Amino acid sequence: MMRFSFIRSLIKNILPKPIVHFIGMFLYRGFRPQLRYLINAPIYKRRFQKLMNGLSEPQIAIYPRVVLDVHPDARKTFEPFTHQDAELVEEMDAFMKLTADKYCLLDIGAHYGIFSLAFTGRPHSVAFALDPSSSAYEMLRYHQKVNPDHNLKPFLLALGDSEGKLRMQSSWTYLVALPLNTPTNEDSFEVQITTIDNFIEQQGIVPDAIKIDVEGFEINVLKGGSNLLTQNDPIIFLEVHTPILSKFGNSVQELVELISSYGYSLYDGRGNLIKKPSQFFGHAIRRVICSKNSL
């Protein structure tokens, strides 16, 4: 391990940064996914340019026939899903295709609301967008106001496996949960937290689609939805922050076992069944689709 670290450090110091980054992305994503990324990147860029034809800021085309008005500060967080990052474009494409017949989205860790806004681009759909960050919540309210045809319902709220308060800390424009034994500091603060099951009961809804992006708090959120996920079959779009799971005393194996206990199987963004989870997740952030039905 020490020899590997030494070699890695040596390579970083000798090779130019662009080459180090190029090699690093192959190691991070894997050879085939990164190769596909490089091939698709210019394709997605041309598609975006075509979709943007005739549009101007503050408008942005998220997907064919889905045009939004967005805040200037949100645009830079939306554009990776439109053309800048091929992996995120594929995630959005899969989300739109697999939710085409869905009508109620529970967007947990909604941030500025790109998935909720994309989801509600068709009639009779509704998205409940939850985020514990006050700045994200205000951005959600702004997007709700400037996109009146999109049935977006923002909530300043965190979800987990219990009711009460959760200590969180800012990380860029996000809030990240802190483990229970983390010492209190001036950069952390408490937010209101509830569970999926309690929230949907209070709102009188049964979502048929769920998106979760909670920076390592995934298992806690999923545990809080045991009733919904056992008794129903909403499709789940889950971002797994593998490197952070251990901070909460969790692991990829526990995550997979929990999802499986609800009757779900895991698929990658291209709809392929994940047969070897430990190999698939590795030590990277991975985006998966959880479904009780074959994709």
PDB file of N, CA and C in Angstrom, residues 178-257:
ATOM      1  N   LEU A 178     -23.993  15.288   9.816  1.00  0.00           N
ATOM      2  CA  LEU A 178     -22.830  14.965  10.636  1.00  0.00           C
ATOM      3  C   LEU A 178     -23.149  13.764  11.523  1.00  0.00           C
ATOM      4  N   PRO A 179     -22.197  12.855  11.708  1.00  0.00           N
ATOM      5  CA  PRO A 179     -22.415  11.725  12.605  1.00  0.00           C
ATOM      6  C   PRO A 179     -22.752  12.197  14.015  1.00  0.00           C
ATOM      7  N   LEU A 180     -23.469  11.370  14.760  1.00  0.00           N
ATOM      8  CA  LEU A 180     -23.943  11.753  16.089  1.00  0.00           C
ATOM      9  C   LEU A 180     -22.818  12.134  17.043  1.00  0.00           C
ATOM     10  N   ASN A 181     -21.659  11.513  16.897  1.00  0.00           N
ATOM     11  CA  ASN A 181     -20.567  11.775  17.833  1.00  0.00           C
ATOM     12  C   ASN A 181     -19.674  12.937  17.410  1.00  0.00           C
ATOM     13  N   THR A 182     -20.078  13.689  16.373  1.00  0.00           N
ATOM     14  CA  THR A 182     -19.284  14.824  15.919  1.00  0.00           C
ATOM     15  C   THR A 182     -19.380  15.968  16.926  1.00  0.00           C
ATOM     16  N   PRO A 183     -18.232  16.514  17.396  1.00  0.00           N
ATOM     17  CA  PRO A 183     -18.271  17.643  18.333  1.00  0.00           C
ATOM     18  C   PRO A 183     -18.964  18.850  17.720  1.00  0.00           C
ATOM     19  N   THR A 184     -19.713  19.557  18.527  1.00  0.00           N
ATOM     20  CA  THR A 184     -20.389  20.764  18.064  1.00  0.00           C
ATOM     21  C   THR A 184     -19.369  21.838  17.717  1.00  0.00           C
ATOM     22  N   ASN A 185     -19.548  22.509  16.595  1.00  0.00           N
ATOM     23  CA  ASN A 185     -18.666  23.616  16.230  1.00  0.00           C
ATOM     24  C   ASN A 185     -19.499  24.744  15.634  1.00  0.00           C
ATOM     25  N   GLU A 186     -18.868  25.889  15.435  1.00  0.00           N
ATOM     26  CA  GLU A 186     -19.601  27.081  15.006  1.00  0.00           C
ATOM     27  C   GLU A 186     -20.104  26.987  13.573  1.00  0.00           C
ATOM     28  N   ASP A 187     -19.588  26.025  12.786  1.00  0.00           N
ATOM     29  CA  ASP A 187     -20.016  25.883  11.397  1.00  0.00           C
ATOM     30  C   ASP A 187     -21.176  24.902  11.233  1.00  0.00           C
ATOM     31  N   SER A 188     -21.565  24.246  12.329  1.00  0.00           N
ATOM     32  CA  SER A 188     -22.656  23.272  12.253  1.00  0.00           C
ATOM     33  C   SER A 188     -23.911  23.828  12.919  1.00  0.00           C
ATOM     34  N   PHE A 189     -25.051  23.282  12.542  1.00  0.00           N
ATOM     35  CA  PHE A 189     -26.315  23.732  13.122  1.00  0.00           C
ATOM     36  C   PHE A 189     -27.343  22.636  12.952  1.00  0.00           C
ATOM     37  N   GLU A 190     -28.450  22.750  13.673  1.00  0.00           N
ATOM     38  CA  GLU A 190     -29.485  21.728  13.639  1.00  0.00           C
ATOM     39  C   GLU A 190     -30.589  22.089  12.658  1.00  0.00           C
ATOM     40  N   VAL A 191     -31.129  21.060  11.997  1.00  0.00           N
ATOM     41  CA  VAL A 191     -32.255  21.244  11.087  1.00  0.00           C
ATOM     42  C   VAL A 191     -33.340  20.240  11.453  1.00  0.00           C
ATOM     43  N   GLN A 192     -34.544  20.525  11.013  1.00  0.00           N
ATOM     44  CA  GLN A 192     -35.667  19.629  11.257  1.00  0.00           C
ATOM     45  C   GLN A 192     -35.545  18.383  10.387  1.00  0.00           C
ATOM     46  N   ILE A 193     -35.822  17.225  10.984  1.00  0.00           N
ATOM     47  CA  ILE A 193     -35.729  15.972  10.243  1.00  0.00           C
ATOM     48  C   ILE A 193     -36.959  15.116  10.506  1.00  0.00           C
ATOM     49  N   THR A 194     -37.410  14.434   9.475  1.00  0.00           N
ATOM     50  CA  THR A 194     -38.509  13.471   9.608  1.00  0.00           C
ATOM     51  C   THR A 194     -38.173  12.264   8.735  1.00  0.00           C
ATOM     52  N   THR A 195     -39.106  11.361   8.581  1.00  0.00           N
ATOM     53  CA  THR A 195     -38.878  10.157   7.775  1.00  0.00           C
ATOM     54  C   THR A 195     -39.736  10.194   6.513  1.00  0.00           C
ATOM     55  N   ILE A 196     -39.379   9.373   5.552  1.00  0.00           N
ATOM     56  CA  ILE A 196     -40.194   9.254   4.338  1.00  0.00           C
ATOM     57  C   ILE A 196     -41.620   8.859   4.703  1.00  0.00           C
ATOM     58  N   ASP A 197     -41.745   7.832   5.548  1.00  0.00           N
ATOM     59  CA  ASP A 197     -43.074   7.322   5.893  1.00  0.00           C
ATOM     60  C   ASP A 197     -43.931   8.390   6.565  1.00  0.00           C
ATOM     61  N   ASN A 198     -43.354   9.141   7.491  1.00  0.00           N
ATOM     62  CA  ASN A 198     -44.123  10.184   8.170  1.00  0.00           C
ATOM     63  C   ASN A 198     -44.467  11.329   7.227  1.00  0.00           C
ATOM     64  N   PHE A 199     -43.522  11.694   6.371  1.00  0.00           N
ATOM     65  CA  PHE A 199     -43.766  12.811   5.450  1.00  0.00           C
ATOM     66  C   PHE A 199     -44.898  12.495   4.480  1.00  0.00           C
ATOM     67  N   ILE A 200     -44.860  11.329   3.866  1.00  0.00           N
ATOM     68  CA  ILE A 200     -45.895  11.023   2.875  1.00  0.00           C
ATOM     69  C   ILE A 200     -47.255  10.833   3.535  1.00  0.00           C
ATOM     70  N   GLU A 201     -47.258  10.384   4.789  1.00  0.00           N
ATOM     71  CA  GLU A 201     -48.537  10.271   5.503  1.00  0.00           C
ATOM     72  C   GLU A 201     -49.111  11.654   5.779  1.00  0.00           C
ATOM     73  N   GLN A 202     -48.242  12.585   6.186  1.00  0.00           N
ATOM     74  CA  GLN A 202     -48.693  13.953   6.447  1.00  0.00           C
ATOM     75  C   GLN A 202     -49.205  14.632   5.181  1.00  0.00           C
ATOM     76  N   GLN A 203     -48.557  14.344   4.047  1.00  0.00           N
ATOM     77  CA  GLN A 203     -48.943  14.982   2.786  1.00  0.00           C
ATOM     78  C   GLN A 203     -50.059  14.234   2.068  1.00  0.00           C
ATOM     79  N   GLY A 204     -50.349  13.016   2.511  1.00  0.00           N
ATOM     80  CA  GLY A 204     -51.396  12.223   1.870  1.00  0.00           C
ATOM     81  C   GLY A 204     -51.040  11.784   0.469  1.00  0.00           C
ATOM     82  N   ILE A 205     -49.773  11.373   0.272  1.00  0.00           N
ATOM     83  CA  ILE A 205     -49.311  10.981  -1.053  1.00  0.00           C
ATOM     84  C   ILE A 205     -48.672   9.584  -1.017  1.00  0.00           C
ATOM     85  N   VAL A 206     -48.603   8.967  -2.178  1.00  0.00           N
ATOM     86  CA  VAL A 206     -47.850   7.721  -2.354  1.00  0.00           C
ATOM     87  C   VAL A 206     -46.995   7.914  -3.604  1.00  0.00           C
ATOM     88  N   PRO A 207     -45.756   8.363  -3.437  1.00  0.00           N
ATOM     89  CA  PRO A 207     -44.915   8.635  -4.612  1.00  0.00           C
ATOM     90  C   PRO A 207     -44.624   7.370  -5.408  1.00  0.00           C
ATOM     91  N   ASP A 208     -44.581   7.521  -6.736  1.00  0.00           N
ATOM     92  CA  ASP A 208     -44.213   6.387  -7.579  1.00  0.00           C
ATOM     93  C   ASP A 208     -42.794   6.541  -8.125  1.00  0.00           C
ATOM     94  N   ALA A 209     -42.116   7.606  -7.704  1.00  0.00           N
ATOM     95  CA  ALA A 209     -40.709   7.807  -8.049  1.00  0.00           C
ATOM     96  C   ALA A 209     -40.031   8.555  -6.913  1.00  0.00           C
ATOM     97  N   ILE A 210     -38.799   8.163  -6.616  1.00  0.00           N
ATOM     98  CA  ILE A 210     -38.023   8.802  -5.549  1.00  0.00           C
ATOM     99  C   ILE A 210     -36.614   9.057  -6.063  1.00  0.00           C
ATOM    100  N   LYS A 211     -36.108  10.259  -5.785  1.00  0.00           N
ATOM    101  CA  LYS A 211     -34.702  10.559  -6.077  1.00  0.00           C
ATOM    102  C   LYS A 211     -34.021  10.915  -4.760  1.00  0.00           C
ATOM    103  N   ILE A 212     -32.871  10.296  -4.493  1.00  0.00           N
ATOM    104  CA  ILE A 212     -32.176  10.514  -3.222  1.00  0.00           C
ATOM    105  C   ILE A 212     -30.731  10.919  -3.485  1.00  0.00           C
ATOM    106  N   ASP A 213     -30.357  12.091  -2.983  1.00  0.00           N
ATOM    107  CA  ASP A 213     -28.968  12.562  -3.050  1.00  0.00           C
ATOM    108  C   ASP A 213     -28.674  13.250  -1.717  1.00  0.00           C
ATOM    109  N   VAL A 214     -28.126  12.484  -0.777  1.00  0.00           N
ATOM    110  CA  VAL A 214     -28.024  12.979   0.603  1.00  0.00           C
ATOM    111  C   VAL A 214     -26.623  12.839   1.192  1.00  0.00           C
ATOM    112  N   GLU A 215     -25.618  12.799   0.335  1.00  0.00           N
ATOM    113  CA  GLU A 215     -24.221  12.909   0.772  1.00  0.00           C
ATOM    114  C   GLU A 215     -23.833  11.923   1.879  1.00  0.00           C
ATOM    115  N   GLY A 216     -24.075  10.637   1.661  1.00  0.00           N
ATOM    116  CA  GLY A 216     -23.650   9.620   2.614  1.00  0.00           C
ATOM    117  C   GLY A 216     -24.689   9.191   3.623  1.00  0.00           C
ATOM    118  N   PHE A 217     -25.849   9.871   3.629  1.00  0.00           N
ATOM    119  CA  PHE A 217     -26.915   9.589   4.593  1.00  0.00           C
ATOM    120  C   PHE A 217     -27.950   8.645   3.994  1.00  0.00           C
ATOM    121  N   GLU A 218     -27.589   7.936   2.937  1.00  0.00           N
ATOM    122  CA  GLU A 218     -28.532   7.137   2.156  1.00  0.00           C
ATOM    123  C   GLU A 218     -29.243   6.068   2.977  1.00  0.00           C
ATOM    124  N   ILE A 219     -28.496   5.312   3.772  1.00  0.00           N
ATOM    125  CA  ILE A 219     -29.098   4.213   4.532  1.00  0.00           C
ATOM    126  C   ILE A 219     -30.120   4.744   5.529  1.00  0.00           C
ATOM    127  N   ASN A 220     -29.812   5.847   6.188  1.00  0.00           N
ATOM    128  CA  ASN A 220     -30.736   6.433   7.159  1.00  0.00           C
ATOM    129  C   ASN A 220     -32.048   6.828   6.487  1.00  0.00           C
ATOM    130  N   VAL A 221     -31.939   7.441   5.316  1.00  0.00           N
ATOM    131  CA  VAL A 221     -33.134   7.858   4.582  1.00  0.00           C
ATOM    132  C   VAL A 221     -33.964   6.649   4.163  1.00  0.00           C
ATOM    133  N   LEU A 222     -33.310   5.626   3.648  1.00  0.00           N
ATOM    134  CA  LEU A 222     -34.026   4.428   3.190  1.00  0.00           C
ATOM    135  C   LEU A 222     -34.694   3.690   4.351  1.00  0.00           C
ATOM    136  N   LYS A 223     -34.052   3.664   5.509  1.00  0.00           N
ATOM    137  CA  LYS A 223     -34.660   3.033   6.684  1.00  0.00           C
ATOM    138  C   LYS A 223     -35.932   3.758   7.094  1.00  0.00           C
ATOM    139  N   GLY A 224     -35.955   5.055   6.891  1.00  0.00           N
ATOM    140  CA  GLY A 224     -37.136   5.836   7.249  1.00  0.00           C
ATOM    141  C   GLY A 224     -38.307   5.655   6.308  1.00  0.00           C
ATOM    142  N   GLY A 225     -38.090   4.897   5.234  1.00  0.00           N
ATOM    143  CA  GLY A 225     -39.180   4.648   4.282  1.00  0.00           C
ATOM    144  C   GLY A 225     -39.550   3.191   4.200  1.00  0.00           C
ATOM    145  N   SER A 226     -39.328   2.461   5.276  1.00  0.00           N
ATOM    146  CA  SER A 226     -39.535   1.003   5.245  1.00  0.00           C
ATOM    147  C   SER A 226     -40.970   0.615   4.891  1.00  0.00           C
ATOM    148  N   ASN A 227     -41.948   1.346   5.428  1.00  0.00           N
ATOM    149  CA  ASN A 227     -43.346   1.009   5.127  1.00  0.00           C
ATOM    150  C   ASN A 227     -43.664   1.216   3.643  1.00  0.00           C
ATOM    151  N   LEU A 228     -43.299   2.386   3.131  1.00  0.00           N
ATOM    152  CA  LEU A 228     -43.558   2.695   1.719  1.00  0.00           C
ATOM    153  C   LEU A 228     -42.859   1.699   0.811  1.00  0.00           C
ATOM    154  N   LEU A 229     -41.582   1.451   1.084  1.00  0.00           N
ATOM    155  CA  LEU A 229     -40.779   0.638   0.174  1.00  0.00           C
ATOM    156  C   LEU A 229     -41.101  -0.847   0.268  1.00  0.00           C
ATOM    157  N   THR A 230     -41.670  -1.273   1.390  1.00  0.00           N
ATOM    158  CA  THR A 230     -42.078  -2.667   1.527  1.00  0.00           C
ATOM    159  C   THR A 230     -43.435  -2.904   0.865  1.00  0.00           C
ATOM    160  N   GLN A 231     -44.343  -1.953   1.031  1.00  0.00           N
ATOM    161  CA  GLN A 231     -45.718  -2.138   0.579  1.00  0.00           C
ATOM    162  C   GLN A 231     -45.967  -1.637  -0.846  1.00  0.00           C
ATOM    163  N   ASN A 232     -45.061  -0.795  -1.371  1.00  0.00           N
ATOM    164  CA  ASN A 232     -45.229  -0.234  -2.710  1.00  0.00           C
ATOM    165  C   ASN A 232     -43.946  -0.438  -3.518  1.00  0.00           C
ATOM    166  N   ASP A 233     -43.944   0.059  -4.736  1.00  0.00           N
ATOM    167  CA  ASP A 233     -42.774  -0.177  -5.587  1.00  0.00           C
ATOM    168  C   ASP A 233     -42.333   1.063  -6.357  1.00  0.00           C
ATOM    169  N   PRO A 234     -42.150   2.199  -5.679  1.00  0.00           N
ATOM    170  CA  PRO A 234     -41.644   3.370  -6.406  1.00  0.00           C
ATOM    171  C   PRO A 234     -40.237   3.102  -6.938  1.00  0.00           C
ATOM    172  N   ILE A 235     -39.968   3.552  -8.139  1.00  0.00           N
ATOM    173  CA  ILE A 235     -38.613   3.438  -8.661  1.00  0.00           C
ATOM    174  C   ILE A 235     -37.733   4.448  -7.930  1.00  0.00           C
ATOM    175  N   ILE A 236     -36.502   4.064  -7.617  1.00  0.00           N
ATOM    176  CA  ILE A 236     -35.616   4.915  -6.823  1.00  0.00           C
ATOM    177  C   ILE A 236     -34.358   5.234  -7.615  1.00  0.00           C
ATOM    178  N   PHE A 237     -34.044   6.522  -7.695  1.00  0.00           N
ATOM    179  CA  PHE A 237     -32.795   6.980  -8.302  1.00  0.00           C
ATOM    180  C   PHE A 237     -31.897   7.425  -7.157  1.00  0.00           C
ATOM    181  N   LEU A 238     -30.846   6.659  -6.933  1.00  0.00           N
ATOM    182  CA  LEU A 238     -30.052   6.805  -5.718  1.00  0.00           C
ATOM    183  C   LEU A 238     -28.603   7.140  -6.045  1.00  0.00           C
ATOM    184  N   GLU A 239     -28.121   8.238  -5.476  1.00  0.00           N
ATOM    185  CA  GLU A 239     -26.705   8.564  -5.582  1.00  0.00           C
ATOM    186  C   GLU A 239     -26.023   8.058  -4.321  1.00  0.00           C
ATOM    187  N   VAL A 240     -25.083   7.144  -4.499  1.00  0.00           N
ATOM    188  CA  VAL A 240     -24.411   6.502  -3.365  1.00  0.00           C
ATOM    189  C   VAL A 240     -23.026   7.116  -3.181  1.00  0.00           C
ATOM    190  N   HIS A 241     -22.855   7.782  -2.056  1.00  0.00           N
ATOM    191  CA  HIS A 241     -21.566   8.409  -1.736  1.00  0.00           C
ATOM    192  C   HIS A 241     -20.723   7.402  -0.955  1.00  0.00           C
ATOM    193  N   THR A 242     -20.181   6.447  -1.696  1.00  0.00           N
ATOM    194  CA  THR A 242     -19.444   5.342  -1.084  1.00  0.00           C
ATOM    195  C   THR A 242     -18.380   5.783  -0.090  1.00  0.00           C
ATOM    196  N   PRO A 243     -17.548   6.792  -0.404  1.00  0.00           N
ATOM    197  CA  PRO A 243     -16.487   7.172   0.526  1.00  0.00           C
ATOM    198  C   PRO A 243     -16.989   7.716   1.863  1.00  0.00           C
ATOM    199  N   ILE A 244     -18.249   8.186   1.908  1.00  0.00           N
ATOM    200  CA  ILE A 244     -18.759   8.833   3.122  1.00  0.00           C
ATOM    201  C   ILE A 244     -19.602   7.893   3.970  1.00  0.00           C
ATOM    202  N   LEU A 245     -20.062   6.776   3.408  1.00  0.00           N
ATOM    203  CA  LEU A 245     -20.934   5.866   4.152  1.00  0.00           C
ATOM    204  C   LEU A 245     -20.337   5.457   5.489  1.00  0.00           C
ATOM    205  N   SER A 246     -19.047   5.209   5.504  1.00  0.00           N
ATOM    206  CA  SER A 246     -18.394   4.724   6.728  1.00  0.00           C
ATOM    207  C   SER A 246     -18.432   5.751   7.854  1.00  0.00           C
ATOM    208  N   LYS A 247     -18.564   7.029   7.521  1.00  0.00           N
ATOM    209  CA  LYS A 247     -18.637   8.061   8.555  1.00  0.00           C
ATOM    210  C   LYS A 247     -19.869   7.895   9.434  1.00  0.00           C
ATOM    211  N   PHE A 248     -20.874   7.232   8.884  1.00  0.00           N
ATOM    212  CA  PHE A 248     -22.104   6.981   9.632  1.00  0.00           C
ATOM    213  C   PHE A 248     -22.161   5.522  10.110  1.00  0.00           C
ATOM    214  N   GLY A 249     -21.014   4.855  10.061  1.00  0.00           N
ATOM    215  CA  GLY A 249     -20.946   3.465  10.514  1.00  0.00           C
ATOM    216  C   GLY A 249     -21.599   2.497   9.560  1.00  0.00           C
ATOM    217  N   ASN A 250     -21.740   2.887   8.284  1.00  0.00           N
ATOM    218  CA  ASN A 250     -22.409   2.052   7.296  1.00  0.00           C
ATOM    219  C   ASN A 250     -21.439   1.582   6.220  1.00  0.00           C
ATOM    220  N   SER A 251     -21.917   0.697   5.361  1.00  0.00           N
ATOM    221  CA  SER A 251     -21.093   0.169   4.281  1.00  0.00           C
ATOM    222  C   SER A 251     -21.958  -0.105   3.058  1.00  0.00           C
ATOM    223  N   VAL A 252     -21.302  -0.310   1.929  1.00  0.00           N
ATOM    224  CA  VAL A 252     -22.017  -0.644   0.699  1.00  0.00           C
ATOM    225  C   VAL A 252     -22.785  -1.951   0.871  1.00  0.00           C
ATOM    226  N   GLN A 253     -22.176  -2.913   1.540  1.00  0.00           N
ATOM    227  CA  GLN A 253     -22.847  -4.206   1.748  1.00  0.00           C
ATOM    228  C   GLN A 253     -24.151  -4.021   2.520  1.00  0.00           C
ATOM    229  N   GLU A 254     -24.124  -3.189   3.571  1.00  0.00           N
ATOM    230  CA  GLU A 254     -25.350  -2.931   4.349  1.00  0.00           C
ATOM    231  C   GLU A 254     -26.393  -2.231   3.494  1.00  0.00           C
ATOM    232  N   LEU A 255     -25.948  -1.318   2.650  1.00  0.00           N
ATOM    233  CA  LEU A 255     -26.867  -0.599   1.762  1.00  0.00           C
ATOM    234  C   LEU A 255     -27.544  -1.564   0.799  1.00  0.00           C
ATOM    235  N   VAL A 256     -26.769  -2.421   0.182  1.00  0.00           N
ATOM    236  CA  VAL A 256     -27.313  -3.391  -0.772  1.00  0.00           C
ATOM    237  C   VAL A 256     -28.275  -4.351  -0.077  1.00  0.00           C
ATOM    238  N   GLU A 257     -27.911  -4.814   1.109  1.00  0.00           N
ATOM    239  CA  GLU A 257     -28.769  -5.735   1.864  1.00  0.00           C
ATOM    240  C   GLU A 257     -30.090  -5.063   2.241  1.00  0.00           C
TER     241      GLU A 257
END
